[in-house]
Amino acid sequence: MLAEERYAIILDKLKSEGIVKTNELKKLLNASSETIRKDLKYLDEVGQLDRVHGGAIPKANKESIVKQDDDNYISFDVRQCQNSEMKHSIALAAAELIKEGQSVGLDSGTTSYELAKVLKQKFNNLTIVTNSLVNAHELANKKGFTVIATGGVLTPDENSFISDLATLILDKINLDIMFLTTCGVSLDNGITDQRMAEVMVHNKMMNCAKKVVVLSDSTKFDEVSLYKVCPLDEVDCIVTDSHIEEDLVDRFRKEGHNIIVSN
């Protein structure tokens, strides 16, 4: 299929449905993730649509759907509605890496929140350290859990604690495992995210963890966000969903990176 034919189909679907998702376009157009990514990037550059994580939305609707700043920031509430089934399957797989009695670091991402809900159901004795007010609230009444919130400056759009104040307690904590969510996973650029304030806290949390696990749905692979979090060799494994293409998994594994694909 010619690129121009794909563009027409993408724009028709966008007009009729108000949003297009990368995974749906892959099936509809029988194309790879890389091809869809390039198509959406081109259509964005020529002003036909606006790319968001996992797909695209109409140009005229962006301000009403996405709360953004100069970094194309997408708020927690919007992200929470995106790829929810993928995030749940990732959370279930991530929970298999945890043992009763461990200390667990959770960042402020939406997949981290999904993991918090899974941990609440599956475990009886954990210490949870988080800079997320949402995670802390979700787990606060769970019997047998010790919840440590970092404190700091609360961001209302992200419900997360940031600033140097949020990192002070992390100097006195050792974590068995830390789960890091992200906006982009790339062989060339590593792990990237959309806001520096959260990145600073998450880096500090990584430094006090014995093991770092990235939680990333398949739409974020081969994507690069504004701020660098860390290179891939600083994480122990990446957990993703079953929608990821096999050749993409093979590329990462050939470079020595551990990829866990959820069922």
PDB file of C-alpha atoms in Angstrom:
ATOM      1  CA  MET A   1       0.000   0.000   0.000  1.00  0.00           C
ATOM      2  CA  LEU A   2       1.300   3.430  -0.909  1.00  0.00           C
ATOM      3  CA  ALA A   3       1.976   5.966   1.824  1.00  0.00           C
ATOM      4  CA  GLU A   4      -0.656   8.305   0.385  1.00  0.00           C
ATOM      5  CA  GLU A   5      -3.267   5.535   0.669  1.00  0.00           C
ATOM      6  CA  ARG A   6      -2.357   4.955   4.307  1.00  0.00           C
ATOM      7  CA  TYR A   7      -2.578   8.694   5.019  1.00  0.00           C
ATOM      8  CA  ALA A   8      -6.100   8.818   3.556  1.00  0.00           C
ATOM      9  CA  ILE A   9      -7.264   5.830   5.622  1.00  0.00           C
ATOM     10  CA  ILE A  10      -5.740   7.244   8.812  1.00  0.00           C
ATOM     11  CA  LEU A  11      -7.391  10.639   8.314  1.00  0.00           C
ATOM     12  CA  ASP A  12     -10.765   9.073   7.458  1.00  0.00           C
ATOM     13  CA  LYS A  13     -10.658   6.969  10.611  1.00  0.00           C
ATOM     14  CA  LEU A  14      -9.602   9.989  12.659  1.00  0.00           C
ATOM     15  CA  LYS A  15     -12.484  12.042  11.251  1.00  0.00           C
ATOM     16  CA  SER A  16     -15.078   9.371  12.003  1.00  0.00           C
ATOM     17  CA  GLU A  17     -13.831   8.208  15.414  1.00  0.00           C
ATOM     18  CA  GLY A  18     -12.076  11.263  16.853  1.00  0.00           C
ATOM     19  CA  ILE A  19      -8.934   9.311  17.729  1.00  0.00           C
ATOM     20  CA  VAL A  20      -6.653   6.742  16.105  1.00  0.00           C
ATOM     21  CA  LYS A  21      -4.557   4.216  18.011  1.00  0.00           C
ATOM     22  CA  THR A  22      -1.264   2.823  16.788  1.00  0.00           C
ATOM     23  CA  ASN A  23      -2.127  -0.802  17.532  1.00  0.00           C
ATOM     24  CA  GLU A  24      -5.436  -0.544  15.683  1.00  0.00           C
ATOM     25  CA  LEU A  25      -3.765   1.104  12.685  1.00  0.00           C
ATOM     26  CA  LYS A  26      -1.157  -1.656  12.514  1.00  0.00           C
ATOM     27  CA  LYS A  27      -3.925  -4.229  12.037  1.00  0.00           C
ATOM     28  CA  LEU A  28      -6.053  -2.056   9.767  1.00  0.00           C
ATOM     29  CA  LEU A  29      -3.174  -1.187   7.434  1.00  0.00           C
ATOM     30  CA  ASN A  30      -1.190  -4.403   7.886  1.00  0.00           C
ATOM     31  CA  ALA A  31       1.854  -2.280   8.679  1.00  0.00           C
ATOM     32  CA  SER A  32       4.629  -2.291  11.272  1.00  0.00           C
ATOM     33  CA  SER A  33       4.831  -0.029  14.306  1.00  0.00           C
ATOM     34  CA  GLU A  34       7.693   1.835  12.663  1.00  0.00           C
ATOM     35  CA  THR A  35       5.636   2.518   9.515  1.00  0.00           C
ATOM     36  CA  ILE A  36       2.671   3.799  11.536  1.00  0.00           C
ATOM     37  CA  ARG A  37       4.976   5.941  13.665  1.00  0.00           C
ATOM     38  CA  LYS A  38       6.457   7.540  10.543  1.00  0.00           C
ATOM     39  CA  ASP A  39       3.010   8.072   9.013  1.00  0.00           C
ATOM     40  CA  LEU A  40       1.682   9.800  12.120  1.00  0.00           C
ATOM     41  CA  LYS A  41       4.841  11.869  12.423  1.00  0.00           C
ATOM     42  CA  TYR A  42       4.482  13.056   8.820  1.00  0.00           C
ATOM     43  CA  LEU A  43       0.789  13.889   9.207  1.00  0.00           C
ATOM     44  CA  ASP A  44       1.612  15.780  12.395  1.00  0.00           C
ATOM     45  CA  GLU A  45       4.364  17.756  10.665  1.00  0.00           C
ATOM     46  CA  VAL A  46       2.049  18.796   7.827  1.00  0.00           C
ATOM     47  CA  GLY A  47      -0.638  19.894  10.270  1.00  0.00           C
ATOM     48  CA  GLN A  48      -3.224  17.155   9.669  1.00  0.00           C
ATOM     49  CA  LEU A  49      -3.309  15.781  13.224  1.00  0.00           C
ATOM     50  CA  ASP A  50      -1.596  15.871  16.618  1.00  0.00           C
ATOM     51  CA  ARG A  51       0.376  12.880  17.849  1.00  0.00           C
ATOM     52  CA  VAL A  52      -0.175  11.677  21.407  1.00  0.00           C
ATOM     53  CA  HIS A  53       1.247   8.627  23.148  1.00  0.00           C
ATOM     54  CA  GLY A  54      -0.280   5.575  21.514  1.00  0.00           C
ATOM     55  CA  GLY A  55      -1.831   7.308  18.533  1.00  0.00           C
ATOM     56  CA  ALA A  56      -3.159  10.661  17.351  1.00  0.00           C
ATOM     57  CA  ILE A  57      -6.079  13.061  17.740  1.00  0.00           C
ATOM     58  CA  PRO A  58      -7.550  15.766  15.497  1.00  0.00           C
ATOM     59  CA  LYS A  59      -5.649  19.034  15.322  1.00  0.00           C
ATOM     60  CA  ALA A  60      -8.597  21.116  16.444  1.00  0.00           C
ATOM     61  CA  ASN A  61      -9.316  18.981  19.512  1.00  0.00           C
ATOM     62  CA  LYS A  62      -5.907  18.863  21.117  1.00  0.00           C
ATOM     63  CA  GLU A  63      -6.419  21.648  23.607  1.00  0.00           C
ATOM     64  CA  SER A  64      -9.648  20.127  24.878  1.00  0.00           C
ATOM     65  CA  ILE A  65      -8.253  16.617  25.222  1.00  0.00           C
ATOM     66  CA  VAL A  66      -4.637  17.096  26.219  1.00  0.00           C
ATOM     67  CA  LYS A  67      -3.464  19.440  28.893  1.00  0.00           C
ATOM     68  CA  GLN A  68      -0.002  20.357  27.689  1.00  0.00           C
ATOM     69  CA  ASP A  69       2.860  22.767  28.080  1.00  0.00           C
ATOM     70  CA  ASP A  70       5.850  23.384  25.832  1.00  0.00           C
ATOM     71  CA  ASP A  71       6.913  19.778  26.376  1.00  0.00           C
ATOM     72  CA  ASN A  72       3.653  18.390  24.917  1.00  0.00           C
ATOM     73  CA  TYR A  73       2.802  17.240  28.426  1.00  0.00           C
ATOM     74  CA  ILE A  74      -0.089  14.796  28.747  1.00  0.00           C
ATOM     75  CA  SER A  75      -1.734  14.829  32.174  1.00  0.00           C
ATOM     76  CA  PHE A  76      -2.118  11.840  34.509  1.00  0.00           C
ATOM     77  CA  ASP A  77      -5.897  11.746  34.056  1.00  0.00           C
ATOM     78  CA  VAL A  78      -5.607  11.554  30.261  1.00  0.00           C
ATOM     79  CA  ARG A  79      -2.835   8.935  30.339  1.00  0.00           C
ATOM     80  CA  GLN A  80      -4.778   6.812  32.806  1.00  0.00           C
ATOM     81  CA  CYS A  81      -7.446   6.262  30.142  1.00  0.00           C
ATOM     82  CA  GLN A  82      -4.944   5.210  27.493  1.00  0.00           C
ATOM     83  CA  ASN A  83      -4.054   1.533  26.910  1.00  0.00           C
ATOM     84  CA  SER A  84      -5.639   0.440  30.189  1.00  0.00           C
ATOM     85  CA  GLU A  85      -5.790  -3.281  29.295  1.00  0.00           C
ATOM     86  CA  MET A  86      -2.111  -3.268  28.356  1.00  0.00           C
ATOM     87  CA  LYS A  87      -1.184  -1.604  31.628  1.00  0.00           C
ATOM     88  CA  HIS A  88      -3.143  -4.139  33.648  1.00  0.00           C
ATOM     89  CA  SER A  89      -1.447  -7.087  31.947  1.00  0.00           C
ATOM     90  CA  ILE A  90       1.948  -5.450  32.529  1.00  0.00           C
ATOM     91  CA  ALA A  91       1.105  -4.939  36.197  1.00  0.00           C
ATOM     92  CA  LEU A  92       0.163  -8.600  36.602  1.00  0.00           C
ATOM     93  CA  ALA A  93       3.480  -9.689  35.073  1.00  0.00           C
ATOM     94  CA  ALA A  94       5.439  -7.181  37.166  1.00  0.00           C
ATOM     95  CA  ALA A  95       3.852  -8.499  40.361  1.00  0.00           C
ATOM     96  CA  GLU A  96       5.462 -11.882  39.663  1.00  0.00           C
ATOM     97  CA  LEU A  97       8.863 -10.259  40.248  1.00  0.00           C
ATOM     98  CA  ILE A  98       7.992  -9.309  43.832  1.00  0.00           C
ATOM     99  CA  LYS A  99       8.194 -11.423  47.001  1.00  0.00           C
ATOM    100  CA  GLU A 100       6.332 -10.988  50.273  1.00  0.00           C
ATOM    101  CA  GLY A 101       8.159  -8.772  52.741  1.00  0.00           C
ATOM    102  CA  GLN A 102      10.113  -6.805  50.157  1.00  0.00           C
ATOM    103  CA  SER A 103      10.533  -3.052  49.896  1.00  0.00           C
ATOM    104  CA  VAL A 104       9.124  -1.787  46.600  1.00  0.00           C
ATOM    105  CA  GLY A 105       9.574   1.580  44.904  1.00  0.00           C
ATOM    106  CA  LEU A 106       6.711   2.894  42.774  1.00  0.00           C
ATOM    107  CA  ASP A 107       7.045   6.047  40.713  1.00  0.00           C
ATOM    108  CA  SER A 108       4.186   8.382  39.766  1.00  0.00           C
ATOM    109  CA  GLY A 109       3.185   6.940  36.381  1.00  0.00           C
ATOM    110  CA  THR A 110      -0.184   5.493  35.451  1.00  0.00           C
ATOM    111  CA  THR A 111       1.165   1.946  35.003  1.00  0.00           C
ATOM    112  CA  SER A 112       2.692   2.265  38.457  1.00  0.00           C
ATOM    113  CA  TYR A 113      -0.770   3.063  39.781  1.00  0.00           C
ATOM    114  CA  GLU A 114      -2.133  -0.036  38.054  1.00  0.00           C
ATOM    115  CA  LEU A 115       0.616  -2.061  39.736  1.00  0.00           C
ATOM    116  CA  ALA A 116      -0.303  -0.565  43.119  1.00  0.00           C
ATOM    117  CA  LYS A 117      -3.846  -1.887  42.705  1.00  0.00           C
ATOM    118  CA  VAL A 118      -2.550  -5.342  41.776  1.00  0.00           C
ATOM    119  CA  LEU A 119      -0.182  -5.435  44.773  1.00  0.00           C
ATOM    120  CA  LYS A 120      -3.068  -4.517  47.055  1.00  0.00           C
ATOM    121  CA  GLN A 121      -4.933  -7.621  45.888  1.00  0.00           C
ATOM    122  CA  LYS A 122      -2.071 -10.112  45.728  1.00  0.00           C
ATOM    123  CA  PHE A 123       0.207  -9.352  48.706  1.00  0.00           C
ATOM    124  CA  ASN A 124      -0.098  -9.148  52.488  1.00  0.00           C
ATOM    125  CA  ASN A 125       3.248  -7.748  53.617  1.00  0.00           C
ATOM    126  CA  LEU A 126       5.123  -5.103  51.624  1.00  0.00           C
ATOM    127  CA  THR A 127       6.827  -1.779  52.216  1.00  0.00           C
ATOM    128  CA  ILE A 128       5.900   0.650  49.467  1.00  0.00           C
ATOM    129  CA  VAL A 129       7.942   3.789  48.807  1.00  0.00           C
ATOM    130  CA  THR A 130       6.382   6.220  46.345  1.00  0.00           C
ATOM    131  CA  ASN A 131       6.328   9.841  45.259  1.00  0.00           C
ATOM    132  CA  SER A 132       2.748   9.388  44.059  1.00  0.00           C
ATOM    133  CA  LEU A 133      -0.134  10.682  46.145  1.00  0.00           C
ATOM    134  CA  VAL A 134      -2.471   8.424  44.141  1.00  0.00           C
ATOM    135  CA  ASN A 135      -0.446   5.313  44.980  1.00  0.00           C
ATOM    136  CA  ALA A 136      -0.154   6.270  48.644  1.00  0.00           C
ATOM    137  CA  HIS A 137      -3.898   6.839  48.914  1.00  0.00           C
ATOM    138  CA  GLU A 138      -4.681   3.555  47.157  1.00  0.00           C
ATOM    139  CA  LEU A 139      -2.521   1.531  49.572  1.00  0.00           C
ATOM    140  CA  ALA A 140      -2.898   3.537  52.786  1.00  0.00           C
ATOM    141  CA  ASN A 141      -5.526   1.266  54.359  1.00  0.00           C
ATOM    142  CA  LYS A 142      -4.074  -2.044  53.225  1.00  0.00           C
ATOM    143  CA  LYS A 143      -3.414  -4.130  56.342  1.00  0.00           C
ATOM    144  CA  GLY A 144       0.166  -5.410  56.466  1.00  0.00           C
ATOM    145  CA  PHE A 145       1.509  -2.722  54.116  1.00  0.00           C
ATOM    146  CA  THR A 146       3.861   0.040  55.222  1.00  0.00           C
ATOM    147  CA  VAL A 147       3.496   3.021  52.919  1.00  0.00           C
ATOM    148  CA  ILE A 148       6.237   5.656  52.783  1.00  0.00           C
ATOM    149  CA  ALA A 149       5.443   8.784  50.766  1.00  0.00           C
ATOM    150  CA  THR A 150       8.472  10.843  49.840  1.00  0.00           C
ATOM    151  CA  GLY A 151       6.814  14.181  50.517  1.00  0.00           C
ATOM    152  CA  GLY A 152       7.878  17.283  48.642  1.00  0.00           C
ATOM    153  CA  VAL A 153       6.052  19.760  46.435  1.00  0.00           C
ATOM    154  CA  LEU A 154       2.754  18.300  45.206  1.00  0.00           C
ATOM    155  CA  THR A 155       1.917  18.751  41.523  1.00  0.00           C
ATOM    156  CA  PRO A 156      -1.894  18.824  41.107  1.00  0.00           C
ATOM    157  CA  ASP A 157      -1.893  17.725  37.459  1.00  0.00           C
ATOM    158  CA  GLU A 158       0.275  14.675  38.180  1.00  0.00           C
ATOM    159  CA  ASN A 159      -0.553  14.051  41.869  1.00  0.00           C
ATOM    160  CA  SER A 160       3.137  13.476  42.464  1.00  0.00           C
ATOM    161  CA  PHE A 161       5.719  14.841  44.878  1.00  0.00           C
ATOM    162  CA  ILE A 162       8.680  16.599  43.253  1.00  0.00           C
ATOM    163  CA  SER A 163      11.626  18.913  44.121  1.00  0.00           C
ATOM    164  CA  ASP A 164      14.724  18.258  46.216  1.00  0.00           C
ATOM    165  CA  LEU A 165      12.475  17.776  49.239  1.00  0.00           C
ATOM    166  CA  ALA A 166      11.037  14.667  47.616  1.00  0.00           C
ATOM    167  CA  THR A 167      14.499  13.087  47.334  1.00  0.00           C
ATOM    168  CA  LEU A 168      15.749  13.685  50.889  1.00  0.00           C
ATOM    169  CA  ILE A 169      14.127  10.601  52.414  1.00  0.00           C
ATOM    170  CA  LEU A 170      15.501   8.408  49.635  1.00  0.00           C
ATOM    171  CA  ASP A 171      19.036   8.878  50.997  1.00  0.00           C
ATOM    172  CA  LYS A 172      17.942   6.826  54.025  1.00  0.00           C
ATOM    173  CA  ILE A 173      16.093   4.028  52.201  1.00  0.00           C
ATOM    174  CA  ASN A 174      17.148   0.798  50.497  1.00  0.00           C
ATOM    175  CA  LEU A 175      14.730  -0.785  48.048  1.00  0.00           C
ATOM    176  CA  ASP A 176      14.644  -4.394  46.906  1.00  0.00           C
ATOM    177  CA  ILE A 177      13.039  -3.416  43.616  1.00  0.00           C
ATOM    178  CA  MET A 178      11.904  -0.221  41.911  1.00  0.00           C
ATOM    179  CA  PHE A 179       9.391   0.030  39.081  1.00  0.00           C
ATOM    180  CA  LEU A 180       9.996   2.817  36.598  1.00  0.00           C
ATOM    181  CA  THR A 181       7.354   3.969  34.126  1.00  0.00           C
ATOM    182  CA  THR A 182       8.262   5.907  31.026  1.00  0.00           C
ATOM    183  CA  CYS A 183       7.116   7.765  27.926  1.00  0.00           C
ATOM    184  CA  GLY A 184       9.738   6.309  25.603  1.00  0.00           C
ATOM    185  CA  VAL A 185      11.947   3.220  25.254  1.00  0.00           C
ATOM    186  CA  SER A 186      14.592   3.304  22.540  1.00  0.00           C
ATOM    187  CA  LEU A 187      17.728   1.325  21.751  1.00  0.00           C
ATOM    188  CA  ASP A 188      19.518   4.536  20.790  1.00  0.00           C
ATOM    189  CA  ASN A 189      18.153   6.910  23.438  1.00  0.00           C
ATOM    190  CA  GLY A 190      17.333   4.605  26.336  1.00  0.00           C
ATOM    191  CA  ILE A 191      14.542   5.500  28.750  1.00  0.00           C
ATOM    192  CA  THR A 192      12.994   8.957  28.313  1.00  0.00           C
ATOM    193  CA  ASP A 193      10.170  10.884  29.963  1.00  0.00           C
ATOM    194  CA  GLN A 194       8.189  14.077  29.476  1.00  0.00           C
ATOM    195  CA  ARG A 195       8.937  16.156  32.589  1.00  0.00           C
ATOM    196  CA  MET A 196      12.255  16.843  34.300  1.00  0.00           C
ATOM    197  CA  ALA A 197      10.768  17.315  37.761  1.00  0.00           C
ATOM    198  CA  GLU A 198       9.585  13.698  37.982  1.00  0.00           C
ATOM    199  CA  VAL A 199      12.752  12.399  36.315  1.00  0.00           C
ATOM    200  CA  MET A 200      14.925  13.819  39.110  1.00  0.00           C
ATOM    201  CA  VAL A 201      12.934  11.990  41.788  1.00  0.00           C
ATOM    202  CA  HIS A 202      12.745   8.753  39.831  1.00  0.00           C
ATOM    203  CA  ASN A 203      16.512   8.759  39.233  1.00  0.00           C
ATOM    204  CA  LYS A 204      17.082   9.106  42.951  1.00  0.00           C
ATOM    205  CA  MET A 205      14.723   6.216  43.639  1.00  0.00           C
ATOM    206  CA  MET A 206      16.577   4.079  41.095  1.00  0.00           C
ATOM    207  CA  ASN A 207      19.872   4.761  42.859  1.00  0.00           C
ATOM    208  CA  CYS A 208      18.652   3.220  46.115  1.00  0.00           C
ATOM    209  CA  ALA A 209      17.183   0.073  44.508  1.00  0.00           C
ATOM    210  CA  LYS A 210      18.876  -3.294  44.098  1.00  0.00           C
ATOM    211  CA  LYS A 211      16.835  -3.965  40.975  1.00  0.00           C
ATOM    212  CA  VAL A 212      15.170  -1.584  38.499  1.00  0.00           C
ATOM    213  CA  VAL A 213      12.314  -2.744  36.290  1.00  0.00           C
ATOM    214  CA  VAL A 214      10.829  -0.601  33.523  1.00  0.00           C
ATOM    215  CA  LEU A 215       7.082  -0.852  32.907  1.00  0.00           C
ATOM    216  CA  SER A 216       6.234   0.189  29.360  1.00  0.00           C
ATOM    217  CA  ASP A 217       3.318  -0.639  27.110  1.00  0.00           C
ATOM    218  CA  SER A 218       4.178  -1.516  23.525  1.00  0.00           C
ATOM    219  CA  THR A 219       3.128   1.867  22.099  1.00  0.00           C
ATOM    220  CA  LYS A 220       6.107   3.523  23.812  1.00  0.00           C
ATOM    221  CA  PHE A 221       8.798   1.411  22.154  1.00  0.00           C
ATOM    222  CA  ASP A 222      10.909   3.252  19.581  1.00  0.00           C
ATOM    223  CA  GLU A 223       9.520   6.510  20.995  1.00  0.00           C
ATOM    224  CA  VAL A 224      11.744   9.262  22.393  1.00  0.00           C
ATOM    225  CA  SER A 225      10.462  11.839  24.878  1.00  0.00           C
ATOM    226  CA  LEU A 226      12.089  15.115  25.869  1.00  0.00           C
ATOM    227  CA  TYR A 227      14.148  14.181  28.935  1.00  0.00           C
ATOM    228  CA  LYS A 228      16.648  11.352  29.318  1.00  0.00           C
ATOM    229  CA  VAL A 229      16.086   9.144  32.354  1.00  0.00           C
ATOM    230  CA  CYS A 230      18.821   6.542  31.896  1.00  0.00           C
ATOM    231  CA  PRO A 231      20.457   4.252  29.318  1.00  0.00           C
ATOM    232  CA  LEU A 232      19.010   0.775  28.915  1.00  0.00           C
ATOM    233  CA  ASP A 233      21.988  -0.903  30.563  1.00  0.00           C
ATOM    234  CA  GLU A 234      21.030   0.728  33.875  1.00  0.00           C
ATOM    235  CA  VAL A 235      17.784  -1.256  34.117  1.00  0.00           C
ATOM    236  CA  ASP A 236      17.495  -4.962  34.856  1.00  0.00           C
ATOM    237  CA  CYS A 237      14.501  -5.714  32.673  1.00  0.00           C
ATOM    238  CA  ILE A 238      11.570  -4.222  30.794  1.00  0.00           C
ATOM    239  CA  VAL A 239       8.023  -5.533  31.174  1.00  0.00           C
ATOM    240  CA  THR A 240       5.669  -4.892  28.262  1.00  0.00           C
ATOM    241  CA  ASP A 241       2.417  -6.236  26.785  1.00  0.00           C
ATOM    242  CA  SER A 242       1.751  -8.904  24.202  1.00  0.00           C
ATOM    243  CA  HIS A 243       0.933  -6.398  21.442  1.00  0.00           C
ATOM    244  CA  ILE A 244       4.622  -5.690  20.923  1.00  0.00           C
ATOM    245  CA  GLU A 245       6.040  -6.979  17.637  1.00  0.00           C
ATOM    246  CA  GLU A 246       8.285 -10.032  17.875  1.00  0.00           C
ATOM    247  CA  ASP A 247      11.005  -8.501  15.710  1.00  0.00           C
ATOM    248  CA  LEU A 248      11.165  -5.519  18.055  1.00  0.00           C
ATOM    249  CA  VAL A 249      11.591  -7.817  21.055  1.00  0.00           C
ATOM    250  CA  ASP A 250      14.313  -9.687  19.163  1.00  0.00           C
ATOM    251  CA  ARG A 251      16.165  -6.440  18.436  1.00  0.00           C
ATOM    252  CA  PHE A 252      16.265  -5.546  22.125  1.00  0.00           C
ATOM    253  CA  ARG A 253      17.240  -9.050  23.214  1.00  0.00           C
ATOM    254  CA  LYS A 254      20.049  -9.217  20.663  1.00  0.00           C
ATOM    255  CA  GLU A 255      21.475  -6.090  22.296  1.00  0.00           C
ATOM    256  CA  GLY A 256      21.451  -7.900  25.644  1.00  0.00           C
ATOM    257  CA  HIS A 257      18.314  -6.344  27.147  1.00  0.00           C
ATOM    258  CA  ASN A 258      15.888  -8.489  29.141  1.00  0.00           C
ATOM    259  CA  ILE A 259      12.310  -8.113  27.867  1.00  0.00           C
ATOM    260  CA  ILE A 260       9.384  -9.754  29.682  1.00  0.00           C
ATOM    261  CA  VAL A 261       6.218  -9.953  27.570  1.00  0.00           C
ATOM    262  CA  SER A 262       3.017 -10.281  29.574  1.00  0.00           C
ATOM    263  CA  ASN A 263       0.312 -12.782  28.581  1.00  0.00           C
TER     264      ASN A 263
END
